[in-house]
PDB file of C-alpha atoms in Angstrom:
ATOM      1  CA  UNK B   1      58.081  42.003  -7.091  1.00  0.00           C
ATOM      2  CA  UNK B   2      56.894  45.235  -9.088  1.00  0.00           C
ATOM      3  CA  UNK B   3      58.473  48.440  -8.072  1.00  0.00           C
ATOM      4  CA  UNK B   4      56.947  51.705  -7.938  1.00  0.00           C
ATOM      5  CA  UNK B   5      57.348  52.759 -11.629  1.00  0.00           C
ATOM      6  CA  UNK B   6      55.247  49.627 -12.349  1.00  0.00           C
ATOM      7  CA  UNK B   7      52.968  49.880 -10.256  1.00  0.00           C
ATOM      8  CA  UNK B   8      52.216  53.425 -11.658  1.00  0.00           C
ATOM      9  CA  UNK B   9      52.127  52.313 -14.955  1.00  0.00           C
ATOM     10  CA  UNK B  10      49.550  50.099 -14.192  1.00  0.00           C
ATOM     11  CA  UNK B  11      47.667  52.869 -12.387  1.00  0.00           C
ATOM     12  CA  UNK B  12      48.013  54.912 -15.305  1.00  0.00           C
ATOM     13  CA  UNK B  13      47.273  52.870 -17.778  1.00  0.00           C
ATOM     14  CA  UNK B  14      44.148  51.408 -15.717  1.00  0.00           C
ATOM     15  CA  UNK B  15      43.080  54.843 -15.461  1.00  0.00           C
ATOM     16  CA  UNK B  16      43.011  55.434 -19.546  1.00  0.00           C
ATOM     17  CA  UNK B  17      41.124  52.274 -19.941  1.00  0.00           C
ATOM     18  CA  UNK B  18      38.054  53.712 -17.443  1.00  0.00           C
ATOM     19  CA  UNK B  19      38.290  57.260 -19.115  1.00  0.00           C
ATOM     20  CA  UNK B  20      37.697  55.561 -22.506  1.00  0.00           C
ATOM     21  CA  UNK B  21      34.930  53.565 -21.092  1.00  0.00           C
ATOM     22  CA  UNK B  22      33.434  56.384 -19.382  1.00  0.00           C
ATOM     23  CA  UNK B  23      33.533  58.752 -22.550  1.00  0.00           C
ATOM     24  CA  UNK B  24      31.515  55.504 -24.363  1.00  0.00           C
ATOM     25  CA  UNK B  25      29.269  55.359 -21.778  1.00  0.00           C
ATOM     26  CA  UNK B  26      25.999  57.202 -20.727  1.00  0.00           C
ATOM     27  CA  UNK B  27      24.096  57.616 -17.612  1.00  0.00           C
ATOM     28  CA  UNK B  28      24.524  54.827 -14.444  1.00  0.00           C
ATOM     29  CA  UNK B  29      27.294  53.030 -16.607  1.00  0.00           C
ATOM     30  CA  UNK B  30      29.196  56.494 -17.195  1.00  0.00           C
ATOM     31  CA  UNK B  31      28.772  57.169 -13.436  1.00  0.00           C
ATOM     32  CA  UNK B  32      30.677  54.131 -12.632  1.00  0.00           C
ATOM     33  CA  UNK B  33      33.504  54.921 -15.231  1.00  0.00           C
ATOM     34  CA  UNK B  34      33.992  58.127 -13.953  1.00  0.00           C
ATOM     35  CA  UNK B  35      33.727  56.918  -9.807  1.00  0.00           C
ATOM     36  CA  UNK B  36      36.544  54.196 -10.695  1.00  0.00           C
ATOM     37  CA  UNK B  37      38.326  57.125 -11.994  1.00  0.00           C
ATOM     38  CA  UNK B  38      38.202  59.575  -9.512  1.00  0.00           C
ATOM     39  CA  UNK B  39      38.748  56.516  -7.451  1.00  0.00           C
ATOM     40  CA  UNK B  40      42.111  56.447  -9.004  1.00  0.00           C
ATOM     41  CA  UNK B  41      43.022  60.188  -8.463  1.00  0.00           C
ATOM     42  CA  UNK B  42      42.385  59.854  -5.137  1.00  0.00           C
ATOM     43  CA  UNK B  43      44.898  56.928  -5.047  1.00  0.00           C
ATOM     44  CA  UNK B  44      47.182  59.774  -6.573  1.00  0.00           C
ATOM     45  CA  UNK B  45      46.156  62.273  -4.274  1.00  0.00           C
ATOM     46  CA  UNK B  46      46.323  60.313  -1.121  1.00  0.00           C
ATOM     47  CA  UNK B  47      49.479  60.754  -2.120  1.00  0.00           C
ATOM     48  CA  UNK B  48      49.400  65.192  -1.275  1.00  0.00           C
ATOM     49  CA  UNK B  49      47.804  64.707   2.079  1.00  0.00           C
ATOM     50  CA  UNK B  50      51.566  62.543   2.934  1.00  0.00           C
ATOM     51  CA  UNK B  51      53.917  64.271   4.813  1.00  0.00           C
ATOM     52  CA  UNK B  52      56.491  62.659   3.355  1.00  0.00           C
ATOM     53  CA  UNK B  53      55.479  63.854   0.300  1.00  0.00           C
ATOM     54  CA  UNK B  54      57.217  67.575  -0.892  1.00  0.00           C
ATOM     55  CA  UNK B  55      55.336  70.517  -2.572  1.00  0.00           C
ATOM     56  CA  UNK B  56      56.705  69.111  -6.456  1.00  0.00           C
ATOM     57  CA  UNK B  57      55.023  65.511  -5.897  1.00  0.00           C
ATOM     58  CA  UNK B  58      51.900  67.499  -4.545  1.00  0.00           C
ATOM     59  CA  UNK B  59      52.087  70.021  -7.355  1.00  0.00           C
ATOM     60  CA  UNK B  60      52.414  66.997 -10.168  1.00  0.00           C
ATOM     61  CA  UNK B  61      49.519  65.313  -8.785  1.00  0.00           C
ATOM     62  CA  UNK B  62      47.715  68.476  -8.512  1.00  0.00           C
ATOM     63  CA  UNK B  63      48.709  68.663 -12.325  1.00  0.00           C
ATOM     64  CA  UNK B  64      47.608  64.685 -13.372  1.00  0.00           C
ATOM     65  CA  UNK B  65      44.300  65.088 -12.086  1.00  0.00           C
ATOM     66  CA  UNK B  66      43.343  68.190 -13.714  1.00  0.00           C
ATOM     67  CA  UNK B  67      44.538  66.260 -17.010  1.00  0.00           C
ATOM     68  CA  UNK B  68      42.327  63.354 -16.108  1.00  0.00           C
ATOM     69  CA  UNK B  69      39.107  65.503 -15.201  1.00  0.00           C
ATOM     70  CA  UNK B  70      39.548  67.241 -18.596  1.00  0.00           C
ATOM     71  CA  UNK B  71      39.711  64.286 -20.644  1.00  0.00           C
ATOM     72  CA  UNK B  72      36.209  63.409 -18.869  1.00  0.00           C
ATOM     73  CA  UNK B  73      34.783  66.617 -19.619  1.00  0.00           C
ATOM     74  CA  UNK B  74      34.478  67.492 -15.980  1.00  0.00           C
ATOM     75  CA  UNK B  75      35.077  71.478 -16.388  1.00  0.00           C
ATOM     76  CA  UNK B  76      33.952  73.023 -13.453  1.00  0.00           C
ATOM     77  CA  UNK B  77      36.317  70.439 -11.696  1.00  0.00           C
ATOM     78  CA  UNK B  78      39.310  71.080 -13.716  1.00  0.00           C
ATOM     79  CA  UNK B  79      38.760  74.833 -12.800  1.00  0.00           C
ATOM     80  CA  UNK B  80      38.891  74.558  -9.240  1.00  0.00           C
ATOM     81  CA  UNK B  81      41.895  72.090  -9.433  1.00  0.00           C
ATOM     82  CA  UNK B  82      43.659  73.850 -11.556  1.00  0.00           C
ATOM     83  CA  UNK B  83      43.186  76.750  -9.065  1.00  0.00           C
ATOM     84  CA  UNK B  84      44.314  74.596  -6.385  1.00  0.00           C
ATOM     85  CA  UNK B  85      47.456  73.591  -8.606  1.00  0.00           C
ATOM     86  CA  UNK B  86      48.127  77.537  -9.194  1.00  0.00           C
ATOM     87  CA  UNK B  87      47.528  78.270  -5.500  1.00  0.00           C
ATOM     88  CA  UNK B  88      50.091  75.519  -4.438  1.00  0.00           C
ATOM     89  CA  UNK B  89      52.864  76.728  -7.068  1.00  0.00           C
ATOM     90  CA  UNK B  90      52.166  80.560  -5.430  1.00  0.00           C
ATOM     91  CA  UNK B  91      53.004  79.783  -2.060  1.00  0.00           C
ATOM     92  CA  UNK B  92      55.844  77.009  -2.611  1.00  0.00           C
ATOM     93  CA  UNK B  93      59.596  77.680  -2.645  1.00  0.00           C
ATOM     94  CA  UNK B  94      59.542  75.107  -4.660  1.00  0.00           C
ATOM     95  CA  UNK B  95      60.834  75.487  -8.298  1.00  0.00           C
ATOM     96  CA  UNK B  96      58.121  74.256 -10.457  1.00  0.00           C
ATOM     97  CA  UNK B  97      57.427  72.320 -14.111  1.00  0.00           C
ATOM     98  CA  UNK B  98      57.186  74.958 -15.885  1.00  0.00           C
ATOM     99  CA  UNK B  99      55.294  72.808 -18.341  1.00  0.00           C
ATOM    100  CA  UNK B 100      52.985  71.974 -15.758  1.00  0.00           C
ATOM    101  CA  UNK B 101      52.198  75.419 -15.199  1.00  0.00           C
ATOM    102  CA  UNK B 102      51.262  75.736 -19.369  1.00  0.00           C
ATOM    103  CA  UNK B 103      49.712  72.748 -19.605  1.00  0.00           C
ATOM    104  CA  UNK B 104      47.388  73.692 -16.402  1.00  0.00           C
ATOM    105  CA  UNK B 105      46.417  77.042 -17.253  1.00  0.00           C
ATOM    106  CA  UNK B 106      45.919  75.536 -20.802  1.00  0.00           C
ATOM    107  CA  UNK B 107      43.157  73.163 -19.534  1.00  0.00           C
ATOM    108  CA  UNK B 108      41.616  76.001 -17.623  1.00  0.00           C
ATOM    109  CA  UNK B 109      41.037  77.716 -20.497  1.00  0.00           C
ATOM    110  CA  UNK B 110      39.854  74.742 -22.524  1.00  0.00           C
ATOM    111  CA  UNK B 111      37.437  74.155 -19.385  1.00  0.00           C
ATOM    112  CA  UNK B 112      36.375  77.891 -19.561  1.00  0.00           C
ATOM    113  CA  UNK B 113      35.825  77.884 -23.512  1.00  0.00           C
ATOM    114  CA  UNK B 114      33.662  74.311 -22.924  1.00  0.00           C
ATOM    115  CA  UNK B 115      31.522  76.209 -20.936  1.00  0.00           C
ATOM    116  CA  UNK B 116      30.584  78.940 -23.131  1.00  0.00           C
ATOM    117  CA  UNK B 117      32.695  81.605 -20.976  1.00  0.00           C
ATOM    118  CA  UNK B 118      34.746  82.990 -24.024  1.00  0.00           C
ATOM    119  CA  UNK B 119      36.079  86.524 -22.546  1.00  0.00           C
ATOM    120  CA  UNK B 120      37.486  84.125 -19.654  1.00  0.00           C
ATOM    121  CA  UNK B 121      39.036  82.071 -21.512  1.00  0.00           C
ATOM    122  CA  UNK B 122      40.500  84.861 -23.704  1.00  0.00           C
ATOM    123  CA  UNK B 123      41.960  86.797 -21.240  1.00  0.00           C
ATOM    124  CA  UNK B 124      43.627  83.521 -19.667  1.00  0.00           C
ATOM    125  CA  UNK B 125      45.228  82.804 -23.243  1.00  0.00           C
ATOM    126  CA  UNK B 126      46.467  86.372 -24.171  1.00  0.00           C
ATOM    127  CA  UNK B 127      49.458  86.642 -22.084  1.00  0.00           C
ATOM    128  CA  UNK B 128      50.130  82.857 -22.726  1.00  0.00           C
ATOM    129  CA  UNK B 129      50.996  83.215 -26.455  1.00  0.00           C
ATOM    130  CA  UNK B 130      54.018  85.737 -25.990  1.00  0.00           C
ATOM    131  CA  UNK B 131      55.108  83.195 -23.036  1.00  0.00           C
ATOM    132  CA  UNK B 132      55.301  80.362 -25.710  1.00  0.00           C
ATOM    133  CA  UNK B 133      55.990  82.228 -28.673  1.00  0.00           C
ATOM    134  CA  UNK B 134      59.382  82.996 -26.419  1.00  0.00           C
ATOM    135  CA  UNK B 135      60.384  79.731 -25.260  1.00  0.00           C
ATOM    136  CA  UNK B 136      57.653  76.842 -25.502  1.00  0.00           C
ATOM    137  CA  UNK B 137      56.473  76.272 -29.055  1.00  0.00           C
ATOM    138  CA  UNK B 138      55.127  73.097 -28.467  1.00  0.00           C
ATOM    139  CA  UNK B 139      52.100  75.337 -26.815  1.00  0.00           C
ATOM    140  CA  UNK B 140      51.714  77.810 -29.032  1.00  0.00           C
ATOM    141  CA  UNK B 141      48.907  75.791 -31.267  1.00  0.00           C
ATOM    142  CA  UNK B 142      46.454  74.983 -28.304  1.00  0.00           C
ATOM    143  CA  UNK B 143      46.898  78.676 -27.296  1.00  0.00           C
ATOM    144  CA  UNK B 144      46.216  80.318 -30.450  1.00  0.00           C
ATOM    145  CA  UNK B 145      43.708  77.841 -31.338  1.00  0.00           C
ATOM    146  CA  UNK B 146      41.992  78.929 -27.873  1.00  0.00           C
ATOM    147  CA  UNK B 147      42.237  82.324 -28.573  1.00  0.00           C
ATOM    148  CA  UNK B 148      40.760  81.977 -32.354  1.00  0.00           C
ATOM    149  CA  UNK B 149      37.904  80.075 -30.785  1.00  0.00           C
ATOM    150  CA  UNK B 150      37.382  82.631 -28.407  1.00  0.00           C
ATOM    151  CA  UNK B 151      37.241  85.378 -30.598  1.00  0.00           C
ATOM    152  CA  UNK B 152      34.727  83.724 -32.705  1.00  0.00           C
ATOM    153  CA  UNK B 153      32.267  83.148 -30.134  1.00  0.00           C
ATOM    154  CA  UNK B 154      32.652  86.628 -29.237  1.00  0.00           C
ATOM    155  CA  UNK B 155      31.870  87.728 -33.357  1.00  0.00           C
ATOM    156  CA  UNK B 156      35.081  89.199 -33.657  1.00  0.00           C
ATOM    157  CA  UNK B 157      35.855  87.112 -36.757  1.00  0.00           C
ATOM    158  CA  UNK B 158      38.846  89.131 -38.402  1.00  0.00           C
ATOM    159  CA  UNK B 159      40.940  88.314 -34.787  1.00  0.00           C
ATOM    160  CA  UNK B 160      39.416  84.716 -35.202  1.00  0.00           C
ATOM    161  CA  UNK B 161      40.737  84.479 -38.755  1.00  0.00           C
ATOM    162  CA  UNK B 162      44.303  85.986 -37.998  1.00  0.00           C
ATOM    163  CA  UNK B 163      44.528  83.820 -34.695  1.00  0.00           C
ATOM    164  CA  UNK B 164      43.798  80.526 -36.618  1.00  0.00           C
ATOM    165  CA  UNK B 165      46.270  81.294 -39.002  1.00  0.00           C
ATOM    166  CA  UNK B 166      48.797  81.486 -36.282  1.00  0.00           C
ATOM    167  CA  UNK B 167      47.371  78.179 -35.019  1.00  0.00           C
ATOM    168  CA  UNK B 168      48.080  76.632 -38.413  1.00  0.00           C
TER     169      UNK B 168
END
């Protein structure tokens, strides 16, 4: 018999396999990629409508599907479930990953600089640097790559330049 661990592995790794197609695919194909994969966050989420299940598992999932609608270039769905992830972690006692958090508001602003809202996106990614400057480094080259993008877009191309150097 499998156990859980397994079992999500499979999930998991089932779930990579249908992104990849989808991101191959076009039209009716791509929409059957992307249903098989939403199929499988529901699977996950089924999981947050438990009540067996505490505000961290709800949170994580929360977390794993924004990850998985970003990597099929679903924006204005990793928005709202990232804002769903942000309004969970607001109201929980809960302590939460704070990588989690980063990597969330991180795919926010990727989702906001996708969709041509730069001053959105910038203003998410400001305050982030100093946070992972401090104590997350591992961060610190999506942000300030973010940021240098942003800037661009919005012509101001000596902050670009000085923001891509930090990214490098």
């Amino acid at each position: 018999d499998m156990d859980t661990d397994q079992l999500n592995a499979i999930s998991i790794d089932q779930t990579s396999v249908y992104i990849e197609r989808a991101n191959m695919s076009d039209g009716a194909e791509r929409d059957v990629y992307i249903n098989l994969v939403l199929r499988q966050v529901e699977i996950f989420s089924s999981c947050i409508s438990s009540p067996d299940q505490n505000c961290e598992d709800r949170i994580g999932t929360l977390s794993c599907k924004a990850v998985i609608l970003r990597k099929l270039n679903m924006h204005h769905e990793v928005i709202e479930t990232v804002n769903e992830f942000m309004n969970l972690c607001a109201t929980t006692n809960s302590s939460v990953n704070v990588n989690w958090v980063l990597q969330s508001i991180i795919a926010k602003a990727n989702a906001h600089l996708k969709l041509k809202e730069w001053q959105t996106a910038l203003d998410m990614l400001r305050p982030l640097y100093e946070a992972c400057k401090e104590k997350h480094h591992g961060y610190c080259y999506f942000v300030a790559a973010g940021i240098s993008r942003a800037q661009y877009e919005l012509q101001n191309y000596h902050e670009a330049s000085l923001e891509g150097v930090r990214a490098v």
